[in-house]
One Martini backbone bead per residue (centre of mass of N, CA, C, O) as a GRO file, in nm:
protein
  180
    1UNK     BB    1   0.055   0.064  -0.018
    2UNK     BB    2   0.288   0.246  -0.015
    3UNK     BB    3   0.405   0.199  -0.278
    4UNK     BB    4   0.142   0.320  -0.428
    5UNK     BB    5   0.127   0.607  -0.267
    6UNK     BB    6   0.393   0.748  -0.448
    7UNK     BB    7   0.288   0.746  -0.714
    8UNK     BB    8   0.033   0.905  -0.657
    9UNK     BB    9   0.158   1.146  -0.593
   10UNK     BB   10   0.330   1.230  -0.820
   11UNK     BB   11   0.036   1.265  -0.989
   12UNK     BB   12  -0.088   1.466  -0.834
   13UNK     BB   13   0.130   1.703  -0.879
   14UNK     BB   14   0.095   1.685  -1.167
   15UNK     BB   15  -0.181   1.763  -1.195
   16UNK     BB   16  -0.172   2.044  -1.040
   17UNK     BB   17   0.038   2.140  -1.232
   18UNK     BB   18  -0.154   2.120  -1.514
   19UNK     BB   19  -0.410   2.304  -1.366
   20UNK     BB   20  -0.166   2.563  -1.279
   21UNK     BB   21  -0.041   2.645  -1.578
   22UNK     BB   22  -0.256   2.868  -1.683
   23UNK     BB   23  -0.224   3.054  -1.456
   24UNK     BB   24   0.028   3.133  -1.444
   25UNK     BB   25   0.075   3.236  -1.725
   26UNK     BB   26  -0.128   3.472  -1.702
   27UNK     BB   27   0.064   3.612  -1.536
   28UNK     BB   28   0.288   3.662  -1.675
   29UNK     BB   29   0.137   3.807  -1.882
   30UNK     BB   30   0.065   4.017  -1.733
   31UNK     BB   31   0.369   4.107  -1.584
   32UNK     BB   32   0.460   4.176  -1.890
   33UNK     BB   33   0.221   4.445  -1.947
   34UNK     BB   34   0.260   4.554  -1.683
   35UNK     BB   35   0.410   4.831  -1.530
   36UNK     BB   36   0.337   4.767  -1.241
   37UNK     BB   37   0.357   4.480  -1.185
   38UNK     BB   38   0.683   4.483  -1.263
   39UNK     BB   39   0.794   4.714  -1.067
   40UNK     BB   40   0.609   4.576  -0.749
   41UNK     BB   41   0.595   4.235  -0.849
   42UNK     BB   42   0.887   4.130  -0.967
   43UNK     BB   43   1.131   4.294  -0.938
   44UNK     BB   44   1.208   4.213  -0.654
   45UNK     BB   45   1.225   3.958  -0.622
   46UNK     BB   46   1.421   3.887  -0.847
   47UNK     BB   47   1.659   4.050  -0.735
   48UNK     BB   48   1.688   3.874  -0.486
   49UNK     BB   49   1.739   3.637  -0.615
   50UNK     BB   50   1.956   3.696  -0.714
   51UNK     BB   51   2.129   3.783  -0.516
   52UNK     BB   52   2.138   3.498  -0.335
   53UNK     BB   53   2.280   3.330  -0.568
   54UNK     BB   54   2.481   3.449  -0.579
   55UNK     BB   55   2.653   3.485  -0.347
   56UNK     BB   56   2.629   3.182  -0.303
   57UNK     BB   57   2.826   3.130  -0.507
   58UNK     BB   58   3.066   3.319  -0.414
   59UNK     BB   59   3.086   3.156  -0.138
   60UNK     BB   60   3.179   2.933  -0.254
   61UNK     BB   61   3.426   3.025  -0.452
   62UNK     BB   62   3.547   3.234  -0.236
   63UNK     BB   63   3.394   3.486  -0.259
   64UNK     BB   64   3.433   3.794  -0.074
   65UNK     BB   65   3.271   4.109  -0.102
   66UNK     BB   66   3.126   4.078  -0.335
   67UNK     BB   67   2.945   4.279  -0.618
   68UNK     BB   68   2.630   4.291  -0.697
   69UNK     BB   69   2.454   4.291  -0.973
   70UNK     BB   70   2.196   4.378  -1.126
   71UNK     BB   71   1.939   4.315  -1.334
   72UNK     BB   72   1.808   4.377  -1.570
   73UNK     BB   73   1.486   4.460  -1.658
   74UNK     BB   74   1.406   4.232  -1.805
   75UNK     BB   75   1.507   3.989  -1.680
   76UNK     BB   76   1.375   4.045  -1.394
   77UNK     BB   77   1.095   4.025  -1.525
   78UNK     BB   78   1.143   3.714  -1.631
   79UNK     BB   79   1.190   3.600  -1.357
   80UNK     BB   80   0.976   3.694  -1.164
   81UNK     BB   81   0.730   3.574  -1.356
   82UNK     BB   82   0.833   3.273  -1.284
   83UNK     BB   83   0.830   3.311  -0.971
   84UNK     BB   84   0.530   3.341  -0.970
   85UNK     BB   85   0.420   3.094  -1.169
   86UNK     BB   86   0.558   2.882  -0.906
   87UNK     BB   87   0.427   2.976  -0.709
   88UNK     BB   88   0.109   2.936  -0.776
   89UNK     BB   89   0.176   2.636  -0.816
   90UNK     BB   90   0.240   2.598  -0.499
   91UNK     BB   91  -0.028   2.718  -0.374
   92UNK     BB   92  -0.202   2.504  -0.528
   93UNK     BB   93  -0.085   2.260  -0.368
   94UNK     BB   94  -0.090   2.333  -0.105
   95UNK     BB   95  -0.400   2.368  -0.070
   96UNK     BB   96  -0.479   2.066  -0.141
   97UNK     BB   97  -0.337   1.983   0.079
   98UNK     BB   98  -0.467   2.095   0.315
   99UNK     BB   99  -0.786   1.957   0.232
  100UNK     BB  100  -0.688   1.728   0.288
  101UNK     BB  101  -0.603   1.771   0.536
  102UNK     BB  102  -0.933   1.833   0.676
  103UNK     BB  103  -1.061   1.561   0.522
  104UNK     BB  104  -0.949   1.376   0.700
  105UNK     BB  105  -1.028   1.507   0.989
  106UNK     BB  106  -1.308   1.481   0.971
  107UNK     BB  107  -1.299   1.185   0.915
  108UNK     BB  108  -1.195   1.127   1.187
  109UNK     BB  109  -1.387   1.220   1.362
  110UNK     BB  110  -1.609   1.075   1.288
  111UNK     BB  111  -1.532   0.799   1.311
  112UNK     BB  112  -1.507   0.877   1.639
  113UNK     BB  113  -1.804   0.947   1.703
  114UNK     BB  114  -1.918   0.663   1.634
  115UNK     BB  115  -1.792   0.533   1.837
  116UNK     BB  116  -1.867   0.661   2.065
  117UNK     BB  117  -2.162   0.598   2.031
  118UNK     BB  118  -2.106   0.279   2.045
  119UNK     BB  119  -1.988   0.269   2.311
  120UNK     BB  120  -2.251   0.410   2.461
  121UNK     BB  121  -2.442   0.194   2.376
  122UNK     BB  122  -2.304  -0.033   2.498
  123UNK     BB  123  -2.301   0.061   2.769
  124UNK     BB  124  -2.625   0.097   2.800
  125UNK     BB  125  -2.677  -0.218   2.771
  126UNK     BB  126  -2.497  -0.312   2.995
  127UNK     BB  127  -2.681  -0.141   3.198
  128UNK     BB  128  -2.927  -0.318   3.111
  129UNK     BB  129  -2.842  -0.599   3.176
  130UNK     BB  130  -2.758  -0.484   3.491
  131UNK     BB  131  -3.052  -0.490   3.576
  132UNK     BB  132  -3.197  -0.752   3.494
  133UNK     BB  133  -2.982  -0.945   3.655
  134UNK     BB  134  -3.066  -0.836   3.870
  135UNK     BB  135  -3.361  -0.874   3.910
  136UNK     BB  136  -3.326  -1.200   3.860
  137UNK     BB  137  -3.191  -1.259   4.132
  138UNK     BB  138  -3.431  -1.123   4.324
  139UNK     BB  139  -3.618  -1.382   4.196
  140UNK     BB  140  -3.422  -1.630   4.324
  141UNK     BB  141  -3.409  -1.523   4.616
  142UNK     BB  142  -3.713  -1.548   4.651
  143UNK     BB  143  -3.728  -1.861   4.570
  144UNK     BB  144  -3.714  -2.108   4.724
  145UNK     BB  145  -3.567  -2.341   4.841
  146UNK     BB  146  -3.502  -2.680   4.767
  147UNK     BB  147  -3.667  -2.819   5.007
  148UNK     BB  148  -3.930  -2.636   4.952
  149UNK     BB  149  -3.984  -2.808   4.666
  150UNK     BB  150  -3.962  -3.079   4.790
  151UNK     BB  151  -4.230  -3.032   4.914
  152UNK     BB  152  -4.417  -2.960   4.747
  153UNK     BB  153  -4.386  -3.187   4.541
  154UNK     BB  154  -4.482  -3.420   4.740
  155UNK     BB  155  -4.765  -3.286   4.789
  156UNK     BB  156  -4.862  -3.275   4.488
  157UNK     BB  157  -4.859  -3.646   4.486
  158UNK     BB  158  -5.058  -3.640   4.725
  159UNK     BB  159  -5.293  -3.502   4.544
  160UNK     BB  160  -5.304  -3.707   4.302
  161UNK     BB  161  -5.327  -3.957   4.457
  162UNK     BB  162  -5.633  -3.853   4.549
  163UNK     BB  163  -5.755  -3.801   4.305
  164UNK     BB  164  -5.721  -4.080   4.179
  165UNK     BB  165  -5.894  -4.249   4.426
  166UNK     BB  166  -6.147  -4.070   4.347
  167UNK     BB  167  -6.168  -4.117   4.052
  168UNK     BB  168  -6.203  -4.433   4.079
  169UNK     BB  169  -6.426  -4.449   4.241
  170UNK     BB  170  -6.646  -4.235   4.089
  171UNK     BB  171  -6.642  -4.436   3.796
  172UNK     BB  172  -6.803  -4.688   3.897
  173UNK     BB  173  -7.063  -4.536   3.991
  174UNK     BB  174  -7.152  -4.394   3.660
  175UNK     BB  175  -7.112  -4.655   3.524
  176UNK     BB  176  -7.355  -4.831   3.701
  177UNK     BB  177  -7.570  -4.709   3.616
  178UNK     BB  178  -7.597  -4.785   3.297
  179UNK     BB  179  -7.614  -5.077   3.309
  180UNK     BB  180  -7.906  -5.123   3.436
   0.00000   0.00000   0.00000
């Protein structure tokens, strides 16, 4: 599963940069067409990296304190363009990651309220079968002990044998008036 998921965020992110790169496109033709927007909004960035590039290549190959010039305005403004550009790509793939993981949060929230629900329900189960069982309990408790049930039980053998003596006896004697 996890071998799986890293080819498909590849595609997902390939997905987000293929449907924010018109809106990119659109913005850096923006850029490149306003001189407020070229050079408010892209003239600084640009020149900010071009300066931090330098610099870093700079103090890499060992010279310190070299004075970097700045790019020329068309340059600056086709590099801010990009850099435009390319923020858009990452913010708008930002945003989806974002919002997936709100949605993955809210999944989680739902499924975790609804175990809480059954556990809830099921402790309320239980609460009322122990409510049952001491019921049963009580009527348990009630009902006489083993040796009142065999006192009754022979009791009712012994009214039992006497209703069949009577009833043997006034068999024969219903019987026979029919007979004469």
């Amino acid at each position: 599963m996890v071998v799986g998921a890293f080819p498909m965020a590849k595609l997902l992110y390939l997905g987000i940069r293929q449907v924010s790169k018109p809106l990119a496109n659109r913005i850096k033709e923006a850029a490149r067409r306003s001189e407020f927007f070229k050079t408010y909004v892209c003239l600084p960035p640009a020149q900010l990296y071009h300066w931090v590039e330098m610099r870093t290549k700079m103090r890499i190959m060992g010279f310190r304190g070299t004075v970097i010039k700045p790019l020329n305005e068309e340059a600056a403004a086709e590099l801010g363009a990009e850099l435009l550009g390319e923020a858009t790509i990452f913010i708008v793939g930002g945003g989806c990651l974002v919002l997936e993981y709100w949605r993955h949060q809210a999944q989680q929230r739902r499924k975790e309220e609804e175990q809480r629900a059954a556990w809830d329900a099921m402790r309320d189960e239980v609460g009322h079968l122990v409510l049952a069982l001491e019921a049963l309990q009580a009527q348990v408790q009630a009902v006489p002990p083993p040796s009142a049930l065999e006192e009754l039980q022979a009791q009712m053998q012994e009214v039992r044998a006497q209703l069949r003596t009577e009833e043997a006896r006034s068999t024969p004697r219903a019987v026979s008036p029919s007979k004469e």
